Short mmCIF file of C-alpha atoms and ligand atoms in Angstrom, two decimals:
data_model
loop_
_atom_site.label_atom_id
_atom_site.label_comp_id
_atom_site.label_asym_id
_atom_site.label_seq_id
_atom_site.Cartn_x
_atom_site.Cartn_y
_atom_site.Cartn_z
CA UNK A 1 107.39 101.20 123.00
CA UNK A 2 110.07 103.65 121.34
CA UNK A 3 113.36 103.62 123.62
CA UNK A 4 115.66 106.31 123.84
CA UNK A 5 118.68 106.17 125.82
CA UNK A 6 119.51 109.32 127.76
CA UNK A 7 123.09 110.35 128.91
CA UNK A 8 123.82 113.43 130.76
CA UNK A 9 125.07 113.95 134.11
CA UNK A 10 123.38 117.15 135.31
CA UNK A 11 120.18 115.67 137.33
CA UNK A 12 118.20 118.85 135.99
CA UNK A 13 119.12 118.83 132.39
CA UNK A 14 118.06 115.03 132.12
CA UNK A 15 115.12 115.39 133.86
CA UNK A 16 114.13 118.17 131.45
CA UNK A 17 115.33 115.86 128.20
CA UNK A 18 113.22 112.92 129.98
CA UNK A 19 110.10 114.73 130.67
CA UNK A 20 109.71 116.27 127.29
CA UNK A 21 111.06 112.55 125.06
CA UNK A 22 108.20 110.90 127.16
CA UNK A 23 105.27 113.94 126.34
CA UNK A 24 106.49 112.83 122.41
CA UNK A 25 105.84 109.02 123.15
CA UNK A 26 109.41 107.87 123.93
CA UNK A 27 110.12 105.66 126.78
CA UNK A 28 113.39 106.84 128.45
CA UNK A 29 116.27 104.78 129.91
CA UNK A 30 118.08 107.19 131.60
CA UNK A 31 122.28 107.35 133.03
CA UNK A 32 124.40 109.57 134.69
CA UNK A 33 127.91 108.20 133.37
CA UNK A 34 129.39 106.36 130.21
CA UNK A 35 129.69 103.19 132.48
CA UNK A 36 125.84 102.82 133.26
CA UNK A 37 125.16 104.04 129.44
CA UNK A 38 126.94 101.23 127.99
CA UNK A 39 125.21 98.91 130.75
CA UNK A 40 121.71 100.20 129.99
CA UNK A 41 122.60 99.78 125.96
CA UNK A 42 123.18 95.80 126.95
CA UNK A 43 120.24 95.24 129.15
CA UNK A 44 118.17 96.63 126.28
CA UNK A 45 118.94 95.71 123.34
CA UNK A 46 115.74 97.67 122.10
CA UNK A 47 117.11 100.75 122.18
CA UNK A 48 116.87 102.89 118.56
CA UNK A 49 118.42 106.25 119.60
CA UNK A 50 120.70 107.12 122.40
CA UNK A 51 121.55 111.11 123.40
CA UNK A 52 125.04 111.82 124.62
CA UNK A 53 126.37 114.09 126.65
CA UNK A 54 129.70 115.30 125.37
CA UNK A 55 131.19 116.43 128.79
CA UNK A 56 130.95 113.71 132.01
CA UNK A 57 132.89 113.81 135.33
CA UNK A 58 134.04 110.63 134.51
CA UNK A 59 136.89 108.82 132.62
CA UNK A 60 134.63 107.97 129.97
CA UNK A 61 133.37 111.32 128.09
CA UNK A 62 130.31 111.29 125.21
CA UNK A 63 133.12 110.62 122.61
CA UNK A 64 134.08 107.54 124.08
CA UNK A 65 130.92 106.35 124.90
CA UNK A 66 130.14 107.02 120.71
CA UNK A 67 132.96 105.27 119.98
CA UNK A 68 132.50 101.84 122.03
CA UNK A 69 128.68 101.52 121.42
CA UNK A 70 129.76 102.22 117.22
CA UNK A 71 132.33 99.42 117.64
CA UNK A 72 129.43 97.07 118.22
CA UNK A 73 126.54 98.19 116.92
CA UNK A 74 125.78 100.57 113.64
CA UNK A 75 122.24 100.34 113.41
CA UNK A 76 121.61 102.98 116.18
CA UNK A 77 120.86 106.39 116.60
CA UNK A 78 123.18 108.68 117.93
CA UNK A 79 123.00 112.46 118.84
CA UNK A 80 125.24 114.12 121.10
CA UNK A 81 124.30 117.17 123.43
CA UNK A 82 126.64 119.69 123.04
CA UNK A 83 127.25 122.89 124.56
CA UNK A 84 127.12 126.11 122.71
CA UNK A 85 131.11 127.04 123.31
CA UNK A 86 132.19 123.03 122.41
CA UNK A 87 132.73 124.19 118.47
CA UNK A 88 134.93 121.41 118.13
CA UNK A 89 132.95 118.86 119.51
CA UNK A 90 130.40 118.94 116.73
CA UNK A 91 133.21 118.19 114.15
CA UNK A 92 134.50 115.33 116.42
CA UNK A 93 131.47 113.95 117.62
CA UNK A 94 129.99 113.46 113.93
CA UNK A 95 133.10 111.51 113.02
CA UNK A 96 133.10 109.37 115.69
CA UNK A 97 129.97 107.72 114.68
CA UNK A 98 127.30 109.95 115.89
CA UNK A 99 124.38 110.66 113.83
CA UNK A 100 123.05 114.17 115.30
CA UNK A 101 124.20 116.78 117.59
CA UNK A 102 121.81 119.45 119.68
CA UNK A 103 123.63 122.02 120.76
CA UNK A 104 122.58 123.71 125.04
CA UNK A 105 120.32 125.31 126.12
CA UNK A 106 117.58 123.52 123.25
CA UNK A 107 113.82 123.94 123.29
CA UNK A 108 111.72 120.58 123.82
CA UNK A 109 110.52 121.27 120.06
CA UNK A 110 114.10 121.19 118.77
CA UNK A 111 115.13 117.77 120.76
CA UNK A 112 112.00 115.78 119.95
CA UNK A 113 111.99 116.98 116.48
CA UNK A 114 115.79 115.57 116.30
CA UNK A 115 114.80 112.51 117.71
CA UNK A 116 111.63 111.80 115.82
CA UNK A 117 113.83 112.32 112.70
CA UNK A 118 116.32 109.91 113.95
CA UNK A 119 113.78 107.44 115.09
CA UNK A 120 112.20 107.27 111.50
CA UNK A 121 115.49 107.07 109.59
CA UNK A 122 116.67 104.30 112.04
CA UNK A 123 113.75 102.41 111.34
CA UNK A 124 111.43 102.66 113.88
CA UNK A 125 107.58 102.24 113.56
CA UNK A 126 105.55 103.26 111.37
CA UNK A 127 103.54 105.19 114.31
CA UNK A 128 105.48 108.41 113.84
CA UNK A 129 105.21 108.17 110.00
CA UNK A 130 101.56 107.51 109.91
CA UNK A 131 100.45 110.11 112.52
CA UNK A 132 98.01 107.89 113.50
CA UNK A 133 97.45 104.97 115.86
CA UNK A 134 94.72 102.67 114.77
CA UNK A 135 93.03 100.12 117.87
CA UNK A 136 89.53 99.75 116.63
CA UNK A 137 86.82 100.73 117.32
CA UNK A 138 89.20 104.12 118.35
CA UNK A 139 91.63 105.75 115.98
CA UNK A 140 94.11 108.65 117.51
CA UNK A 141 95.83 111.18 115.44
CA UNK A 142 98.70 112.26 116.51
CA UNK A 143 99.07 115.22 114.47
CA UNK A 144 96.19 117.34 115.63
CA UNK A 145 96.05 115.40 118.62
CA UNK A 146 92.53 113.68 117.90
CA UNK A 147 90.76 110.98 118.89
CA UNK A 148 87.76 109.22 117.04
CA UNK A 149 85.79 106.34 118.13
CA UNK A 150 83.86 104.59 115.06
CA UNK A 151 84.56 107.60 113.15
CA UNK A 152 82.84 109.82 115.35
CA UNK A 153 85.18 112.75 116.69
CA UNK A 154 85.46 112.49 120.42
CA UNK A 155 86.06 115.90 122.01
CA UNK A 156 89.15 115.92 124.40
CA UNK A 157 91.39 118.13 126.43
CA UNK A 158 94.59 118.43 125.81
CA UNK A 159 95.42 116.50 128.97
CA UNK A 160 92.76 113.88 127.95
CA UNK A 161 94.45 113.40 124.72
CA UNK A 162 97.98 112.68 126.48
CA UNK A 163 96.09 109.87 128.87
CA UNK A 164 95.13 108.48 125.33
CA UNK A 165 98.16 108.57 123.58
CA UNK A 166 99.69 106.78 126.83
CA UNK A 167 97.36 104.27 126.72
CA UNK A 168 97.66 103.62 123.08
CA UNK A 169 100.71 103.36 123.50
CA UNK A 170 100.95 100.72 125.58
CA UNK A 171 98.00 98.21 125.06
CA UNK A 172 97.35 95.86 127.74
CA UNK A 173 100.14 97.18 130.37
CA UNK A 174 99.34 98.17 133.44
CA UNK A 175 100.12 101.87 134.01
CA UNK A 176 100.72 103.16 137.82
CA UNK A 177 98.98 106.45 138.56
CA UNK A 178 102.33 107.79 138.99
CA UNK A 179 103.51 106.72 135.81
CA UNK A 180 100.41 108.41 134.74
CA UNK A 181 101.40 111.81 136.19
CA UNK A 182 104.93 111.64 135.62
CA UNK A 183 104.33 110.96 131.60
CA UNK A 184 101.10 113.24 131.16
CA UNK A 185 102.08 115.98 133.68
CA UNK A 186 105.73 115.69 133.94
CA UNK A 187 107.66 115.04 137.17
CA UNK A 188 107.95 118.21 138.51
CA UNK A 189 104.48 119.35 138.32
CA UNK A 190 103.46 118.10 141.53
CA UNK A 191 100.38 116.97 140.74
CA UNK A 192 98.51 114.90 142.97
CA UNK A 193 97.17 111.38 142.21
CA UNK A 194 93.80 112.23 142.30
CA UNK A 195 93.97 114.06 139.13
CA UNK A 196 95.05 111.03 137.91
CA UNK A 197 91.44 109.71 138.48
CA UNK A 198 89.24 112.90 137.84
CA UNK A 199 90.76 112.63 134.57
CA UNK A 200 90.44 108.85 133.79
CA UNK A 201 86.78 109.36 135.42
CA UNK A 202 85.93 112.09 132.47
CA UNK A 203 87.66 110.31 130.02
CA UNK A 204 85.71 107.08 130.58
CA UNK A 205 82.51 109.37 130.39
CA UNK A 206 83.39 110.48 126.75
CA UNK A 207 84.54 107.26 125.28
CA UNK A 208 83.12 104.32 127.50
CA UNK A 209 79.95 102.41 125.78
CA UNK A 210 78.91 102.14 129.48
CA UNK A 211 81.17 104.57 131.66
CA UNK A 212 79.73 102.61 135.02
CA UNK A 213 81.25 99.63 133.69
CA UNK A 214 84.23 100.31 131.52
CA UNK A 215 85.84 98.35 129.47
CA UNK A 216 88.87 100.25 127.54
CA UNK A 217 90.10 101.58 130.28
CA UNK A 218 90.04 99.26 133.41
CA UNK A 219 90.98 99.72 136.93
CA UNK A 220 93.79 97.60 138.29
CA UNK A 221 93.39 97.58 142.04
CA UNK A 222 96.02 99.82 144.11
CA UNK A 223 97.80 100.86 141.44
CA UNK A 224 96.55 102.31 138.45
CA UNK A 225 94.99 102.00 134.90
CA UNK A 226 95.37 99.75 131.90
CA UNK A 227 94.38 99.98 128.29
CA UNK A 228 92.52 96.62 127.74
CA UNK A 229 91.49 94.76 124.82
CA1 CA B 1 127.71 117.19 131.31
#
């Protein structure tokens, strides 16, 4: 899956950068100083784009961070969040190493559009590039957001088509029905688990061979869903 590393210390402002990098497919690792950051960078190595908040309570500010995660490593991404009245920052933060910079308050279409771009030029897969994700017998586009099982359109809801693109995402992991929610309906949305189900239960009706005794979508026992093949 696509990793993004996520820096800010305002719990609301993250949350927002989290919810909307996982609707575009990202998987988030997120941390609240420069410290953890650096910590998350070396437990996963994976990581193709980190986002930086400029201005941190701690020691270590955005900059820094840039600067220390450059000194090792050039291959990754790097945009820093900046606010609208940090001018200066933008000049700065491009020289020391980063990549990108989205300036506060951004729309969810600006940031994932920054960090798709990013993605692709750091070399990540072809996924993004394609628009399409190809597990036979289905193929999903994620373009228009379609889904086709042996060529024959499948007719989904926009909610539907998120479950998909989760699944197809992650072939043969076991997804909890809160990870579910959280990814599809975001974390503040407080939605209940049982949507979870009605959902998976119509979704199994449209693309099931035999929606009594599915197949693609299987049930793992108190705790959620998985994508099988
Ligand atoms: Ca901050």
């Amino acid at each position: 899956m696509k990793k993004v590393l996520v820096l800010e210390d305002e719990a609301n402002i993250r949350s927002f950068v989290v919810i909307n990098l996982k609707r575009a497919g990202y998987e988030t690792i997120e941390a609240g100083t420069g410290e953890e950051a650096l910590a998350q960078l070396r437990r996963n190595p994976d990581i193709k784009v980190a986002l930086l908040d400029i201005m941190l309570p701690d020691d270590m500010d955005g900059f820094e961070v840039c600067r220390r995660i450059r000194a090792s490593d050039s291959k990754i991404g790097i945009i820093m969040l900046t606010a609208r009245t940090q001018e200066m920052d933008k000049v700065t933060g491009l020289m020391t190493g980063a990549d990108d910079y989205v300036t506060k308050p951004f729309s969810p279409a600006e940031l994932t559009a920054r960090v798709d771009a990013l993605y692709r030029r750091t070399g990540g897969d072809v996924e993004v590039d394609s628009g399409e994700i190809s597990q036979p017998p289905f193929l999903l586009n994620t373009r228009n957001r379609t889904l086709e099982k042996n060529g024959q359109r499948v007719k989904l809801t926009q909610v539907e088509y998120s479950i998909m693109k989760l699944f197809m995402d992650n072939p043969g992991k076991a997804l909890s029905r809160d990870e579910i929610l959280d990814t599809v309906w975001g974390r503040d949305s407080f939605g209940e688990l049982k949507t979870v189900d009605v959902n998976i239960r119509r979704l199994r009706i449209k693309i099931e061979d035999d929606p009594t005794n599915p197949t693609y979508i299987t049930t793992v026992w108190g705790y959620g869903y998985k994508w099988g093949f």
